[in-house]
mmCIF file with all atom_site columns, C-alpha atoms in Angstrom:
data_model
loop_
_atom_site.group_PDB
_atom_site.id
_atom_site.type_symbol
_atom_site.label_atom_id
_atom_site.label_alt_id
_atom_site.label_comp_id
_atom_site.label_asym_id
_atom_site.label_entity_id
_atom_site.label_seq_id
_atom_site.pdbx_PDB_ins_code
_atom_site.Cartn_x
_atom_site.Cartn_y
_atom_site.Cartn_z
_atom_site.occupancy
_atom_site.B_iso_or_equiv
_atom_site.pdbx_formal_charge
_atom_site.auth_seq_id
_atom_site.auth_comp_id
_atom_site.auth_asym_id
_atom_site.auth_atom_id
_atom_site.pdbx_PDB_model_num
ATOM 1   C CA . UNK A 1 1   ? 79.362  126.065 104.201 1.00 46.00 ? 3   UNK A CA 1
ATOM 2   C CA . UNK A 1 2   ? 82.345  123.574 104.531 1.00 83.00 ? 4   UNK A CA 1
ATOM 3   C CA . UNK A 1 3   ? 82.750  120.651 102.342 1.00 87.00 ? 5   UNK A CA 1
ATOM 4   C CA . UNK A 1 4   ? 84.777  117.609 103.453 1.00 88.00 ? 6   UNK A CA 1
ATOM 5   C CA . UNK A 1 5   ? 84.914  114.695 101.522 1.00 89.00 ? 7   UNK A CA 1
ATOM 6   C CA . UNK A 1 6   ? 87.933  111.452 101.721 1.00 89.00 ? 8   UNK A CA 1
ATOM 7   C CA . UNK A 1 7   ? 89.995  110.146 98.788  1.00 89.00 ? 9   UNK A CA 1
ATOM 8   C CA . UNK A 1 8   ? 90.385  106.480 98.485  1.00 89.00 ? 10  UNK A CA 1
ATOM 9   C CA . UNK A 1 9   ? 94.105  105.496 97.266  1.00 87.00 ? 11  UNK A CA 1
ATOM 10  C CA . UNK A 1 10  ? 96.091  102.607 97.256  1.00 84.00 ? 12  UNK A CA 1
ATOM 11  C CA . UNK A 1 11  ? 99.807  104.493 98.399  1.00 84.00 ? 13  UNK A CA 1
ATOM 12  C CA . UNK A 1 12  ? 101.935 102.099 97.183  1.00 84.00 ? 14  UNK A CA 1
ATOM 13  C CA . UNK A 1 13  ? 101.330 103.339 93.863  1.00 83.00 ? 15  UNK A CA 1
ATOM 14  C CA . UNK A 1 14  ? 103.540 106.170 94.086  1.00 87.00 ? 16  UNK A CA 1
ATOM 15  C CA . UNK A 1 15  ? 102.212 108.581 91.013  1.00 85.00 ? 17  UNK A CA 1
ATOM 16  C CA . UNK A 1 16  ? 98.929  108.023 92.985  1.00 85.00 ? 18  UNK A CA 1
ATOM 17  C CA . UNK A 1 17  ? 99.841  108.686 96.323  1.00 90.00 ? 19  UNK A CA 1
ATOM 18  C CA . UNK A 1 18  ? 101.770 112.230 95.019  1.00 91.00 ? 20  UNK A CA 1
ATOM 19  C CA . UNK A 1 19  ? 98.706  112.456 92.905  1.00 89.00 ? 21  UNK A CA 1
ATOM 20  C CA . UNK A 1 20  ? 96.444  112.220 96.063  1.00 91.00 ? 22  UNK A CA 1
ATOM 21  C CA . UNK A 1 21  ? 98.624  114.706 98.229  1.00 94.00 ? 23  UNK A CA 1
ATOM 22  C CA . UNK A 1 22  ? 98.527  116.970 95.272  1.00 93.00 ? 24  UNK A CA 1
ATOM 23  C CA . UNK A 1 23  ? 94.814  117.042 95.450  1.00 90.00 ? 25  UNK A CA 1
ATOM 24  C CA . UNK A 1 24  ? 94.335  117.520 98.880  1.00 94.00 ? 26  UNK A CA 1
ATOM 25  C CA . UNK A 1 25  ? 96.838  120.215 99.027  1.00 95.00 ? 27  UNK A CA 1
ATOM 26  C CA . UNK A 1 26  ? 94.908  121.945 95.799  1.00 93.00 ? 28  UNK A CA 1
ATOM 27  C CA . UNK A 1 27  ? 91.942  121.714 96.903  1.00 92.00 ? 29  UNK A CA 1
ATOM 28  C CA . UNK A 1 28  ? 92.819  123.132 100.305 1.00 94.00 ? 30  UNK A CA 1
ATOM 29  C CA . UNK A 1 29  ? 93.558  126.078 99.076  1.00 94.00 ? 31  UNK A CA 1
ATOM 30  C CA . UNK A 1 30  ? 90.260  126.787 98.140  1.00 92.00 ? 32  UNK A CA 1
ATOM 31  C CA . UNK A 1 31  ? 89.043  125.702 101.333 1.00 92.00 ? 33  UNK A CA 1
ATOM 32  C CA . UNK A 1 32  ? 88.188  122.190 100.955 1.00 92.00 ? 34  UNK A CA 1
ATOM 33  C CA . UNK A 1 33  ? 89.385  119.391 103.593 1.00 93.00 ? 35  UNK A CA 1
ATOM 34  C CA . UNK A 1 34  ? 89.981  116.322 101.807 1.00 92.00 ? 36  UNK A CA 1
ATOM 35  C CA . UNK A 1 35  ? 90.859  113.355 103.936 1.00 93.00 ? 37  UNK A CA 1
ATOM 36  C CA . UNK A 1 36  ? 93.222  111.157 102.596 1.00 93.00 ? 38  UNK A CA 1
ATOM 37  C CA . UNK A 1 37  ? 92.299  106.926 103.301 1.00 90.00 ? 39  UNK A CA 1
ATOM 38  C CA . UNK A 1 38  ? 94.778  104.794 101.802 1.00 89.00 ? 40  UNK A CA 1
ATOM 39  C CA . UNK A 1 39  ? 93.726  101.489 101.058 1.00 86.00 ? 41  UNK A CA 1
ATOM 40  C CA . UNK A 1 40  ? 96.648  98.175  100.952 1.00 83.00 ? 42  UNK A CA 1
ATOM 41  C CA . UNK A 1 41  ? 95.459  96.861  97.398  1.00 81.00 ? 43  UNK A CA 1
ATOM 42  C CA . UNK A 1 42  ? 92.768  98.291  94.728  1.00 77.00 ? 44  UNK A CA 1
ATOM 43  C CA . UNK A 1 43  ? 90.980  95.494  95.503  1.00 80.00 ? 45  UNK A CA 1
ATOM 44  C CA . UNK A 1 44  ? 89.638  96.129  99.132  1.00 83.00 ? 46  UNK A CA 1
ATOM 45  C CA . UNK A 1 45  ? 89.176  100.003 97.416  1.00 82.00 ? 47  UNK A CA 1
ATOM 46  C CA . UNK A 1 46  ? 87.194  98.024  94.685  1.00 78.00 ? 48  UNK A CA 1
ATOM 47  C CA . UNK A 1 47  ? 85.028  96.467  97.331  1.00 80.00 ? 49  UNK A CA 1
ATOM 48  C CA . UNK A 1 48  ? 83.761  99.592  99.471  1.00 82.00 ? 50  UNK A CA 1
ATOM 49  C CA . UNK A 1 49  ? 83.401  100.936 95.938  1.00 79.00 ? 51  UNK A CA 1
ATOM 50  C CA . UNK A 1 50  ? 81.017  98.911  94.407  1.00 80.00 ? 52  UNK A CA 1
ATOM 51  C CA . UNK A 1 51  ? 78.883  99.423  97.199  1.00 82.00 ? 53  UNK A CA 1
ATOM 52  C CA . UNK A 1 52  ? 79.026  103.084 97.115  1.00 79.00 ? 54  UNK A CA 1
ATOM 53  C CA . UNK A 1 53  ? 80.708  103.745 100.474 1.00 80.00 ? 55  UNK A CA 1
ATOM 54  C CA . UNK A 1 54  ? 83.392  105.675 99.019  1.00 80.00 ? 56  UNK A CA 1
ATOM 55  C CA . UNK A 1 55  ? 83.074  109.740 98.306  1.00 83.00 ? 57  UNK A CA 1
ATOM 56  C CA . UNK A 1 56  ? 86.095  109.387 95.230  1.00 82.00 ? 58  UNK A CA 1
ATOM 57  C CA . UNK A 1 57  ? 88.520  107.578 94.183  1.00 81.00 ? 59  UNK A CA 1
ATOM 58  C CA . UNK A 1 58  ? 91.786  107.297 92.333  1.00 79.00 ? 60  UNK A CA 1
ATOM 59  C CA . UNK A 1 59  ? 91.830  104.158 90.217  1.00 72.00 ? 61  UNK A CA 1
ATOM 60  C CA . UNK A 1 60  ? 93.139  103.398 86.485  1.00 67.00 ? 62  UNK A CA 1
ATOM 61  C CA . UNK A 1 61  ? 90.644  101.725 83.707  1.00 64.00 ? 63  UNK A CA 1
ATOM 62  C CA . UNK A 1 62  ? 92.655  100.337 80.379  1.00 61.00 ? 64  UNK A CA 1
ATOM 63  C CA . UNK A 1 63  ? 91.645  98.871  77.331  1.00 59.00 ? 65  UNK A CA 1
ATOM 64  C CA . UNK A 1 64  ? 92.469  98.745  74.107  1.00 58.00 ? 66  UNK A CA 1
ATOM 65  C CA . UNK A 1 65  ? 89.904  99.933  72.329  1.00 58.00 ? 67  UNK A CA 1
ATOM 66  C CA . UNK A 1 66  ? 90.502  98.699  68.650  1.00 59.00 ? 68  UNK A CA 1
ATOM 67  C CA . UNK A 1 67  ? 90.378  94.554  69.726  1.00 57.00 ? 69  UNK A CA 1
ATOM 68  C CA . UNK A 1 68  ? 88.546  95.165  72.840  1.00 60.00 ? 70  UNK A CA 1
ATOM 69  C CA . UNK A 1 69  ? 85.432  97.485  72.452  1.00 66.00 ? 71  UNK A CA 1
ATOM 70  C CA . UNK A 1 70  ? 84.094  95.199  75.038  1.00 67.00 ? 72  UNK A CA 1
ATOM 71  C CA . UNK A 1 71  ? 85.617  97.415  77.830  1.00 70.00 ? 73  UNK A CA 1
ATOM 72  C CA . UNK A 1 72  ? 83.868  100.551 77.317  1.00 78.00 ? 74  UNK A CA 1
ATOM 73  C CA . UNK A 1 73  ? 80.673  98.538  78.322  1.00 80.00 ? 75  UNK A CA 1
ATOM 74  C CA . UNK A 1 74  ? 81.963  99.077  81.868  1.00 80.00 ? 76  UNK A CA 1
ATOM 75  C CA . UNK A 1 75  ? 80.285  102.184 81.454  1.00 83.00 ? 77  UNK A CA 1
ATOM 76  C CA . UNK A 1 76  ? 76.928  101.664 81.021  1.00 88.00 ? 78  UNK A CA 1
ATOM 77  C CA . UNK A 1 77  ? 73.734  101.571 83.170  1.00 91.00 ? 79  UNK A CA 1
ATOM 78  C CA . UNK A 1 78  ? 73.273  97.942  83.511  1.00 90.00 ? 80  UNK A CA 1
ATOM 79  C CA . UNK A 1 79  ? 77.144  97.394  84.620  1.00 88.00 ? 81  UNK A CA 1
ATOM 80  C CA . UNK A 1 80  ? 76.330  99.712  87.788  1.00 89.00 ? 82  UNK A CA 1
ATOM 81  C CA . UNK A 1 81  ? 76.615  97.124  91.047  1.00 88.00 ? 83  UNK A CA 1
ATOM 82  C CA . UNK A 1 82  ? 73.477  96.124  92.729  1.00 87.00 ? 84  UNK A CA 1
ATOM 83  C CA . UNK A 1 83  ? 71.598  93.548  94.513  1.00 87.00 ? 85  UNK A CA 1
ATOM 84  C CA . UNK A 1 84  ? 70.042  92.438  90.856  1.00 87.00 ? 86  UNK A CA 1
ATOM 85  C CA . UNK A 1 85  ? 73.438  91.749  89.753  1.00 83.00 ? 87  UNK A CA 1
ATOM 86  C CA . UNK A 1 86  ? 74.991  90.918  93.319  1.00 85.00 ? 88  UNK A CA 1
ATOM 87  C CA . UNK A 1 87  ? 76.853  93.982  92.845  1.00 83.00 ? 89  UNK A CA 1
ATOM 88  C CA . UNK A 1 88  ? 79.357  92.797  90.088  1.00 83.00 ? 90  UNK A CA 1
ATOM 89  C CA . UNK A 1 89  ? 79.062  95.962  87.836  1.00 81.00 ? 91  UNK A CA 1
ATOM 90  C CA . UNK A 1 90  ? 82.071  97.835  86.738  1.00 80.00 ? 92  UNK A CA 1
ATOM 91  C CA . UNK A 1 91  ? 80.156  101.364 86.851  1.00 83.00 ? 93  UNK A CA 1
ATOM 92  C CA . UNK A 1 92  ? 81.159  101.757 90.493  1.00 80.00 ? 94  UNK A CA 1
ATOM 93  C CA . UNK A 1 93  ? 80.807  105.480 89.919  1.00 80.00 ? 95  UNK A CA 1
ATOM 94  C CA . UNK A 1 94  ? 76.998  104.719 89.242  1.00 85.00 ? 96  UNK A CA 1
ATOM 95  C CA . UNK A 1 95  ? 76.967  106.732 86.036  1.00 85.00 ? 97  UNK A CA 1
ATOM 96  C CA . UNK A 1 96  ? 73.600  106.321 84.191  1.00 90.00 ? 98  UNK A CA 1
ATOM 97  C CA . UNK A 1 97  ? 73.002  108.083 81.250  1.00 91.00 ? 99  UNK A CA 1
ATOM 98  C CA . UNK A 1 98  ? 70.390  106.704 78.160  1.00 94.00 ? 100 UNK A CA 1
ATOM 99  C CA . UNK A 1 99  ? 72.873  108.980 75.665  1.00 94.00 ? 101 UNK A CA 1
ATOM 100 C CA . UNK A 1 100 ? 75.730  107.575 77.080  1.00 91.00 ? 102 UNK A CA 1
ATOM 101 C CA . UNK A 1 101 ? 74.275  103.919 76.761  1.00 94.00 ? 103 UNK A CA 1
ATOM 102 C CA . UNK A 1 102 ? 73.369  104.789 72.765  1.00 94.00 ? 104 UNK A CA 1
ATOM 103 C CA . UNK A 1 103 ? 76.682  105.584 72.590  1.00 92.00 ? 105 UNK A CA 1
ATOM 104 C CA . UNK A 1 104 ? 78.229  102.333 73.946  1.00 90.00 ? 106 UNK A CA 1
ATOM 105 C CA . UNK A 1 105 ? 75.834  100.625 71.823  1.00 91.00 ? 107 UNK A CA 1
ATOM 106 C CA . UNK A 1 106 ? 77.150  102.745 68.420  1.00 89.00 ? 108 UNK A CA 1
ATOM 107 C CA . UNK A 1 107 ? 81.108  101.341 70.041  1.00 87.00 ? 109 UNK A CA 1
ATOM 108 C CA . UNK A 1 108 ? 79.862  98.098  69.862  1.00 85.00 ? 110 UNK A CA 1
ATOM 109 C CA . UNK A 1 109 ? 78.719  97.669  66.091  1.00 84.00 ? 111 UNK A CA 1
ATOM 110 C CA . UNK A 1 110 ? 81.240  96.354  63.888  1.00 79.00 ? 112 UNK A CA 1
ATOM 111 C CA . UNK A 1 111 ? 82.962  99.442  61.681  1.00 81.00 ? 113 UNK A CA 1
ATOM 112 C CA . UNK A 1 112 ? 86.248  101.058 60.655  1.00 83.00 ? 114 UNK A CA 1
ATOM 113 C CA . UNK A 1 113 ? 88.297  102.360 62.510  1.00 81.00 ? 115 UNK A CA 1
ATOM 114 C CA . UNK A 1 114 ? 87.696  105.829 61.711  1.00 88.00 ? 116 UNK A CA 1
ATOM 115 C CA . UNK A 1 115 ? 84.156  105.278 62.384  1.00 89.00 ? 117 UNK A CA 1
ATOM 116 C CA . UNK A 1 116 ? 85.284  103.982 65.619  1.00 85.00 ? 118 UNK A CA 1
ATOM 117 C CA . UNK A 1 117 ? 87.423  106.911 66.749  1.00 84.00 ? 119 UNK A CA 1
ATOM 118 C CA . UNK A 1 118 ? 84.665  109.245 66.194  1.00 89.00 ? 120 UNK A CA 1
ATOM 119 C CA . UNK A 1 119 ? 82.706  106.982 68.338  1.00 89.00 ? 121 UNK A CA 1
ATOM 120 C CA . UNK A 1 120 ? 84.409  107.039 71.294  1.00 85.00 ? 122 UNK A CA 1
ATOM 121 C CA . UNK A 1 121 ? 85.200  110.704 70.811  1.00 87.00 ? 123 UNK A CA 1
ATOM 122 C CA . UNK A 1 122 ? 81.585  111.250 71.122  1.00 91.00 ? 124 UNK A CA 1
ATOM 123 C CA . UNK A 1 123 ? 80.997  108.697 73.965  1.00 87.00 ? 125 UNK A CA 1
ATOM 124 C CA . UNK A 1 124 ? 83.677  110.241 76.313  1.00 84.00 ? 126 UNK A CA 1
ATOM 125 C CA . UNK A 1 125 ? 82.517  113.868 75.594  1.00 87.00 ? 127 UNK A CA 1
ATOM 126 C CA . UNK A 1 126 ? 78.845  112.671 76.736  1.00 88.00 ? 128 UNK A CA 1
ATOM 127 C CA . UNK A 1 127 ? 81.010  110.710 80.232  1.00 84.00 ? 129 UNK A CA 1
ATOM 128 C CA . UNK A 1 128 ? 82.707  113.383 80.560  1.00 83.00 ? 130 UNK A CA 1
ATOM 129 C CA . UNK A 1 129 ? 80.151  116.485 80.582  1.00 86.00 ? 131 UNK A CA 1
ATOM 130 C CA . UNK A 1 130 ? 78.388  114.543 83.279  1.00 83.00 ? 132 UNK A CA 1
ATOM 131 C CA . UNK A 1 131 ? 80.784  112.658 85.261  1.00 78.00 ? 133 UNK A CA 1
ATOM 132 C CA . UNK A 1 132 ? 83.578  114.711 86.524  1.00 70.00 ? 134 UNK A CA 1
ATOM 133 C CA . UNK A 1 133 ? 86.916  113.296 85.678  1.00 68.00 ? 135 UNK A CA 1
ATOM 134 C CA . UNK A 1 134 ? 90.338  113.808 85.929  1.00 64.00 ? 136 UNK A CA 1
ATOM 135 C CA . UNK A 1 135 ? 92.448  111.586 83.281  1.00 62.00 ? 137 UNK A CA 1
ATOM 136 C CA . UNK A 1 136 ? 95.820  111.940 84.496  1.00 63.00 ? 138 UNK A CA 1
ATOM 137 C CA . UNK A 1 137 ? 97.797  109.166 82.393  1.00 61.00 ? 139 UNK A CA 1
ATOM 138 C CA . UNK A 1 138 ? 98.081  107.673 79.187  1.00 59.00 ? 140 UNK A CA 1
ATOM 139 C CA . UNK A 1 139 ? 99.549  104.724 78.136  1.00 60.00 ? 141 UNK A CA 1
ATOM 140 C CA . UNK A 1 140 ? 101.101 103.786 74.924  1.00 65.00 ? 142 UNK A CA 1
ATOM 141 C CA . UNK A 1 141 ? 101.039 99.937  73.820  1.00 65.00 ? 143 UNK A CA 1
ATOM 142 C CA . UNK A 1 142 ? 102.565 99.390  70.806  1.00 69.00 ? 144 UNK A CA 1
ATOM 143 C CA . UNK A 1 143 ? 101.945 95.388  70.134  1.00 71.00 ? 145 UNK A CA 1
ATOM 144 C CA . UNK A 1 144 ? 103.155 93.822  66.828  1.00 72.00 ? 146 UNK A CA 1
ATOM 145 C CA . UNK A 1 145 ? 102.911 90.115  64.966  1.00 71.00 ? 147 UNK A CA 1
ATOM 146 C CA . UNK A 1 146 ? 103.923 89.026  61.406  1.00 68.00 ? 148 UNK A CA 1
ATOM 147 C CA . UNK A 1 147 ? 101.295 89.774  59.033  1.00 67.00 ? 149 UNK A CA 1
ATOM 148 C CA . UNK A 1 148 ? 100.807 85.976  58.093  1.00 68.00 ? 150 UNK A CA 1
ATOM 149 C CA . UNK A 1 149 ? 99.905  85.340  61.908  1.00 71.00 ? 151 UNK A CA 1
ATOM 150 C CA . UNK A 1 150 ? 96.178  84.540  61.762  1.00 76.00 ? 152 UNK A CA 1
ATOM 151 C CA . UNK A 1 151 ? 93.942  85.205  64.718  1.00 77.00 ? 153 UNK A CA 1
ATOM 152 C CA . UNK A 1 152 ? 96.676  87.681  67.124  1.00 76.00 ? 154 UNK A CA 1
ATOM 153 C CA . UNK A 1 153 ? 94.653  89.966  68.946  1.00 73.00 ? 155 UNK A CA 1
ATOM 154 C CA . UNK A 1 154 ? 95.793  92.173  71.575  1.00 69.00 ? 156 UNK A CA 1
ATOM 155 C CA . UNK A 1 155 ? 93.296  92.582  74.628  1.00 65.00 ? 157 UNK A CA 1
ATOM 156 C CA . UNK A 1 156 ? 93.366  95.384  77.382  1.00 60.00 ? 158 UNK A CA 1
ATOM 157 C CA . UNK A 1 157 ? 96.264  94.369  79.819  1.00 61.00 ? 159 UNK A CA 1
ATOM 158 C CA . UNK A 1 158 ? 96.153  90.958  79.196  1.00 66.00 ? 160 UNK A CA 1
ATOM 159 C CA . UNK A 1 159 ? 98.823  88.875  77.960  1.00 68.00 ? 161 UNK A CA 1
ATOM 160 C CA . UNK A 1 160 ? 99.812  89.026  73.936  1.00 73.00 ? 162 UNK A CA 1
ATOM 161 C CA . UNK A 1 161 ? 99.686  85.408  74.167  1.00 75.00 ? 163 UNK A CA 1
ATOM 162 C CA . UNK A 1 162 ? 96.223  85.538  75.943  1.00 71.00 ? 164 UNK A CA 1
ATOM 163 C CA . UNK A 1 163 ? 94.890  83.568  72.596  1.00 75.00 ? 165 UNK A CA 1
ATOM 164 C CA . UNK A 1 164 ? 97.780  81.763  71.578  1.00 78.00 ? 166 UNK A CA 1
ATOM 165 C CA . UNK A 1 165 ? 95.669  78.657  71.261  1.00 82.00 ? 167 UNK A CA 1
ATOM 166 C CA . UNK A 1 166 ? 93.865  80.217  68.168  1.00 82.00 ? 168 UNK A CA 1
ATOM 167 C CA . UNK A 1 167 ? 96.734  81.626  66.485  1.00 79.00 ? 169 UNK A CA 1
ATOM 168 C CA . UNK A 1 168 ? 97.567  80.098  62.969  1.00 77.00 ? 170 UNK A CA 1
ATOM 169 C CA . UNK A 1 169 ? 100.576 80.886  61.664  1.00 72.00 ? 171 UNK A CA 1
ATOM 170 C CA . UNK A 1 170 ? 100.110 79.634  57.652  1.00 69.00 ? 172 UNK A CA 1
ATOM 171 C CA . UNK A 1 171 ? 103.129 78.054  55.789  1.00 70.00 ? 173 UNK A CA 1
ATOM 172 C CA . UNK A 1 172 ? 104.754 80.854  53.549  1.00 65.00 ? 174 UNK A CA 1
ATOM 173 C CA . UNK A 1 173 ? 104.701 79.946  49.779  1.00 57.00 ? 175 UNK A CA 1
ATOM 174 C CA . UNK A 1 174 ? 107.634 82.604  49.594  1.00 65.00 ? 176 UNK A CA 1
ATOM 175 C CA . UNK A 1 175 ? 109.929 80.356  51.437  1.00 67.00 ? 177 UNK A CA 1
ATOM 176 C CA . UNK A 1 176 ? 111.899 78.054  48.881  1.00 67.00 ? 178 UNK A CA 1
ATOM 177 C CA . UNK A 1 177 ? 111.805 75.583  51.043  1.00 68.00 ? 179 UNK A CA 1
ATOM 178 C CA . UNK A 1 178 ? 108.153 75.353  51.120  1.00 60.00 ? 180 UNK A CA 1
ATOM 179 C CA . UNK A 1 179 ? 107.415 76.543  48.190  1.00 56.00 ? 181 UNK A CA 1
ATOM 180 C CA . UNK A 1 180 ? 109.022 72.892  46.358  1.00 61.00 ? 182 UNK A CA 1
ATOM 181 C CA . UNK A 1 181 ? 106.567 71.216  48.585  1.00 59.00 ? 183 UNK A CA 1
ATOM 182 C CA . UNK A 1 182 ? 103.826 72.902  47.448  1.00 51.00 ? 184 UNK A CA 1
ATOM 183 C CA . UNK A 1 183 ? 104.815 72.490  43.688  1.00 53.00 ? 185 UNK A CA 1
ATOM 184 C CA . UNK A 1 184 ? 104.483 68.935  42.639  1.00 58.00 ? 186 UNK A CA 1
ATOM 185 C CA . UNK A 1 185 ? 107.434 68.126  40.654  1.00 55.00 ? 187 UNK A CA 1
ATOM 186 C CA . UNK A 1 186 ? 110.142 70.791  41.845  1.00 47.00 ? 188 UNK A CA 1
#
């Protein structure tokens, strides 16, 4: 029997493009043909694969998952495009799982972050034993504010000033300056 399948890329992403020869040359040599279709931006991939019309695909999900819990919701059964939702899911890999949807739902709940490590531990070992999966990158993000700056919150790729409307930034009763203001009679 001889499996064929194509590999939707966008090449001007260069670790993608090596990534994508890499692939077909692996899998090759275990008799596999993989055909190779790059694509000029992720999102004319995005919108063959969201109908399904694609066999795989390399593309790169981020979030940051302390502020923005919201993204793993991508993830779930209801986000998977269809006519009901005139195909504007995120699941474009169709994924359905009711364990994997409990699991979103435990993300979602307001907890500690310990609490919510373990959580998404145990959400992407139920993805992953039944999606296969290749992660091949990880990004740091290191994002910092002074700790009397009400209201920053880092989200995903966005911005760091995505909010900036809502951030409060309190007068400091430390500064001398301020401090005689505050103290009637100084």
């Amino acid at each position: 029997m001889e499996l064929r399948f194509t590999l939707a890329y966008n090449p001007s992403n260069q670790f993608r493009h090596n990534l994508a020869l890499k692939f077909q040359s692996d899998l090759a040599s275990i008799g596999v043909e993989l055909q190779l279709q790059p694509y000029p931006s992720l999102g004319s991939i995005l919108e063959q694969f969201k109908f399904g019309d694609l066999d795989a695909v390399i593309v790169a999900w981020m979030g940051y998952p302390v502020y923005d819990t919201e993204f793993v919701r991508e993830l779930a059964t209801a986000n998977i495009p269809t006519a009901y939702n005139s195909y504007n899911g995120s699941n474009y890999a169709r994924f359905s799982s009711p364990a994997n949807d409990l699991l979103i739902q435990s993300i979602l709940q307001p907890q500690g972050f310990a609490a919510l490590k373990q959580a998404y531990l145990a959400q992407q070992a139920e993805f992953t034993a039944q999606l296969p999966q290749l992660p091949t990158q990880h990004f740091a993000r290191l994002d910092g504010a002074r700790p009397d700056l009400v209201n920053f919150k880092p989200f995903g790729m966005a911005p760091l000033t995505w909010n900036i409307a809502e951030w409060i930034l309190p007068e400091n009763p430390y500064d001398l300056a301020v401090f005689a203001g505050l103290t009637p009679g100084s």
